[in-house]
Coordinates of C-alpha atoms in Angstrom, one line a residue:
M1 CA 12.6 -7.5 55.7
R2 CA 12.4 -3.7 56.4
N3 CA 15.3 -3.1 54.0
L4 CA 13.7 -5.2 51.3
Q5 CA 10.4 -3.2 51.7
I6 CA 12.3 0.1 51.4
K7 CA 14.1 -1.2 48.3
R8 CA 10.8 -2.1 46.7
D9 CA 9.5 1.4 47.3
F10 CA 12.3 3.0 45.2
L11 CA 11.2 4.3 41.8
W12 CA 13.6 2.2 39.7
Y13 CA 11.9 -0.9 41.0
R14 CA 8.4 0.1 40.0
Q15 CA 8.3 1.0 36.3
L16 CA 10.2 -1.5 34.3
L17 CA 8.1 -2.4 31.3
S18 CA 6.6 0.6 29.6
H19 CA 6.3 4.4 30.0
R20 CA 3.5 6.7 28.9
R21 CA 4.6 9.7 26.9
L22 CA 3.1 13.1 26.5
P23 CA 2.2 14.6 23.1
L24 CA 4.7 17.2 21.9
S25 CA 2.6 20.2 22.8
R26 CA 2.4 19.1 26.4
K27 CA 5.9 17.7 26.5
R28 CA 7.2 21.2 25.8
I29 CA 5.4 22.5 28.9
L30 CA 6.8 19.7 31.0
E31 CA 10.3 20.4 29.8
N32 CA 10.1 23.9 31.2
Y33 CA 9.0 22.7 34.6
P34 CA 12.0 23.2 37.0
F35 CA 11.6 20.0 38.9
Y36 CA 11.6 18.0 35.7
K37 CA 14.7 19.8 34.4
N38 CA 16.6 18.9 37.5
L39 CA 16.0 15.2 37.2
N40 CA 18.5 12.7 35.7
P41 CA 17.3 11.0 32.4
R42 CA 16.0 7.9 34.2
F43 CA 13.8 9.9 36.6
K44 CA 12.7 12.3 33.8
K45 CA 11.3 9.3 32.0
E46 CA 9.5 8.1 35.1
F47 CA 8.2 11.6 35.9
E48 CA 6.8 12.0 32.4
H49 CA 5.1 8.6 32.7
R50 CA 3.5 9.6 36.0
V51 CA 2.3 13.0 34.6
A52 CA 0.8 11.3 31.5
T53 CA -0.9 8.7 33.7
F54 CA -2.3 11.3 36.1
I55 CA -3.7 13.3 33.1
E56 CA -5.3 10.2 31.6
A57 CA -6.9 9.3 34.9
K58 CA -8.4 12.7 36.0
Q59 CA -10.9 15.1 34.6
F60 CA -9.9 18.8 34.2
K61 CA -12.7 21.3 34.0
H62 CA -13.1 25.1 34.1
R63 CA -15.9 26.4 36.3
Y64 CA -17.2 29.0 33.7
E65 CA -15.6 28.1 30.4
D66 CA -15.6 25.0 28.2
H67 CA -11.9 25.1 27.5
V68 CA -9.0 24.1 29.8
T69 CA -5.5 24.8 28.5
D70 CA -2.6 22.4 28.1
E71 CA -0.7 24.6 30.5
Q72 CA -3.3 24.2 33.2
V73 CA -3.5 20.4 32.7
V74 CA 0.2 19.8 32.6
L75 CA 1.3 22.1 35.4
V76 CA -1.3 20.9 37.9
S77 CA -0.4 17.4 37.0
C78 CA 3.3 18.2 37.5
V79 CA 2.8 19.6 40.9
A80 CA 0.6 16.6 41.9
C81 CA 3.3 14.1 40.7
R82 CA 6.2 16.1 42.2
L83 CA 4.6 15.8 45.7
T84 CA 4.2 12.0 45.4
F85 CA 7.3 11.2 43.4
G86 CA 8.7 9.1 46.2
R87 CA 5.6 7.0 46.5
R88 CA 4.6 3.8 44.8
N89 CA 0.9 5.0 44.8
Y90 CA 1.0 8.4 43.0
A91 CA -2.4 8.3 41.4
Y92 CA -4.5 10.1 44.1
P93 CA -7.3 7.5 44.1
L94 CA -9.6 9.7 46.2
L95 CA -9.4 12.5 43.5
N96 CA -11.4 12.3 40.3
A97 CA -11.4 15.9 39.0
V98 CA -9.6 19.3 39.1
L99 CA -11.9 22.3 38.8
F100 CA -10.3 25.6 37.7
F101 CA -11.6 29.0 38.8
P102 CA -10.5 32.4 37.4
E103 CA -10.2 33.9 40.9
P104 CA -10.8 32.9 44.5
F105 CA -14.2 31.5 44.9
M106 CA -17.0 31.2 47.5
S107 CA -16.9 27.9 49.4
P108 CA -20.2 26.3 50.1
T109 CA -18.9 24.9 53.4
N110 CA -18.2 28.1 55.2
E111 CA -19.3 30.9 52.8
A112 CA -15.7 32.3 52.7
L113 CA -13.5 33.0 49.8
H114 CA -11.0 30.2 49.1
K115 CA -8.1 29.9 46.7
G116 CA -8.2 26.2 46.9
E117 CA -10.4 23.5 48.4
F118 CA -10.6 19.7 48.3
N119 CA -14.1 18.2 48.4
P120 CA -13.6 14.5 49.4
T121 CA -17.3 13.7 48.9
A122 CA -17.3 14.9 45.3
K123 CA -13.6 13.9 44.9
V124 CA -12.9 17.3 43.4
L125 CA -10.1 19.7 43.9
A126 CA -11.0 23.3 43.2
I127 CA -8.3 25.9 42.6
S128 CA -8.0 29.5 41.7
W129 CA -5.7 29.3 38.6
P130 CA -4.0 32.8 39.1
D131 CA -3.2 31.9 42.7
F132 CA -1.9 28.4 41.7
K133 CA 0.3 30.0 39.0
K134 CA 1.6 32.6 41.4
G135 CA 2.6 29.9 43.8
M136 CA 4.6 28.2 41.1
D137 CA 6.2 31.4 39.8
V138 CA 7.3 32.8 43.2
T139 CA 9.5 30.2 44.8
T140 CA 10.9 32.1 47.8
D141 CA 7.8 32.9 49.9
N142 CA 6.7 29.5 51.1
L143 CA 3.3 29.9 49.5
H144 CA 2.5 27.3 46.9
L145 CA -1.2 26.7 46.5
G146 CA -0.7 23.5 44.4
L147 CA 1.5 21.7 46.9
H148 CA -0.7 22.9 49.8
E149 CA -3.9 21.6 48.3
F150 CA -2.5 18.3 47.0
T151 CA -1.1 17.7 50.5
H152 CA -4.6 18.0 51.8
V153 CA -5.6 15.2 49.4
I154 CA -2.9 12.8 50.4
H155 CA -3.5 13.6 54.1
F156 CA -7.2 12.8 53.7
E157 CA -6.2 9.6 51.9
S158 CA -4.0 8.6 54.8
K159 CA -7.0 8.6 57.1
H160 CA -9.1 6.4 54.8
S161 CA -6.8 4.0 53.2
S162 CA -4.6 1.0 54.2
D163 CA -2.3 1.5 51.2
I164 CA 1.4 1.4 52.2
D165 CA 2.0 5.0 51.2
A166 CA -1.1 6.2 53.0
T167 CA -0.1 4.2 56.1
R168 CA 3.4 5.7 56.0
F169 CA 2.1 9.2 55.7
K170 CA -0.3 8.7 58.6
K171 CA 2.5 7.3 60.8
F172 CA 4.9 10.1 60.2
T173 CA 2.2 12.7 60.5
Q174 CA 1.7 11.5 64.0
E175 CA 5.4 11.6 64.6
I176 CA 5.5 15.2 63.5
L177 CA 2.6 16.2 65.7
R178 CA 4.2 14.4 68.7
E179 CA 7.5 16.3 68.0
L180 CA 5.6 19.6 67.8
M181 CA 4.1 19.0 71.2
K182 CA 7.5 18.8 72.9
P183 CA 7.9 22.0 75.0
E184 CA 11.3 22.8 73.7
V185 CA 10.2 22.4 70.0
R186 CA 7.0 24.4 70.5
S187 CA 9.0 27.2 72.3
K188 CA 11.3 27.4 69.3
V189 CA 8.4 27.4 66.9
D190 CA 6.8 30.3 68.8
A191 CA 10.1 32.2 69.2
T192 CA 11.3 31.9 65.6
K193 CA 7.9 32.2 64.0
F194 CA 9.5 30.1 61.2
F195 CA 6.2 28.7 60.0
R196 CA 3.4 31.2 59.2
A197 CA 0.5 31.5 61.7
Y198 CA -2.0 29.8 59.4
A199 CA -0.1 26.5 59.9
F200 CA -1.5 26.2 63.4
T201 CA -5.2 26.3 62.3
N202 CA -5.4 22.5 62.5
Q203 CA -3.3 19.4 61.7
Y204 CA -4.4 19.4 58.1
E205 CA -3.2 23.0 57.5
F206 CA 0.0 22.3 59.5
M207 CA 1.0 19.4 57.2
A208 CA 0.0 21.4 54.1
V209 CA 2.1 24.4 55.2
L210 CA 5.0 22.1 56.0
S211 CA 5.0 20.8 52.5
E212 CA 5.3 24.3 51.1
Y213 CA 8.3 25.0 53.4
Y214 CA 9.8 21.7 52.5
F215 CA 9.9 22.5 48.8
E216 CA 10.6 26.2 49.0
S217 CA 12.9 26.6 52.0
N218 CA 14.3 23.1 52.2
A219 CA 17.8 23.8 53.6
L220 CA 16.6 26.3 56.2
F221 CA 13.8 24.0 57.3
K222 CA 16.2 21.1 57.8
Q223 CA 18.5 23.4 59.8
E224 CA 15.9 24.9 62.1
F225 CA 13.7 21.8 62.7
P226 CA 15.7 18.7 61.8
A227 CA 13.4 16.2 63.5
I228 CA 10.2 17.5 61.9
Y229 CA 12.1 17.7 58.5
K230 CA 13.3 14.1 58.9
H231 CA 9.8 12.8 59.6
L232 CA 8.3 14.7 56.6
T233 CA 11.0 13.3 54.4
K234 CA 10.1 9.8 55.5
A235 CA 6.4 10.5 55.1
L236 CA 7.0 11.5 51.4
L237 CA 9.8 9.0 50.9
Y238 CA 11.8 11.8 49.3
K239 CA 15.3 11.7 47.9
K240 CA 17.8 14.5 48.4
E241 CA 18.6 14.7 44.7
W242 CA 15.0 15.8 43.9
I243 CA 15.3 18.9 46.0
L244 CA 15.8 22.2 44.2
N245 CA 17.0 24.3 47.1

């Protein structure tokens, strides 16, 4: 039964009948997205469908301007769908809108400048567009604002949903935290300083930072902390062929 459940979670099982397509102007942006370019034709078709579905389901707004560009809409949607590409539920049901800022913004929750923030009550993800774009363009610093913030969204979902993907993420998050509490693992974390200090703010930030390292330093992450890596792979139900490094 477990093998059957895993089989049913694979992408090829899910989308058999029809696929949404992007208009040409947006498809050109998608075609330059490195993750998409690395996929085989079958997965490219699935990924485009997911990006188009995400765009259709969400609102995209600019805090100070009327116009949101195709680049903003497509790239944010690509990052969201990249993170959930292994999941059956990729639609972020607890997120309704993405709000773009031209720079870091003052958060009403703590009156500090934020580059990104998820408001679960309003179901809005606010992001500084320049910082989001920098996170995409620089792929060797383990700083990716989009992956970080969308991980917050799926982490919050895991606490408030009984969906199979949310349940899986919750289960393996707990496994990761238990692994981290082992003295030998914590000693290695402290000695190597592999993960940046901000990861240890709380469990939400830890999982968000892990996702950045998973996608930007995948091989080294796997080498240094194989158990944590394995748990995160299971949490995301990710396939090796989708990894870029």
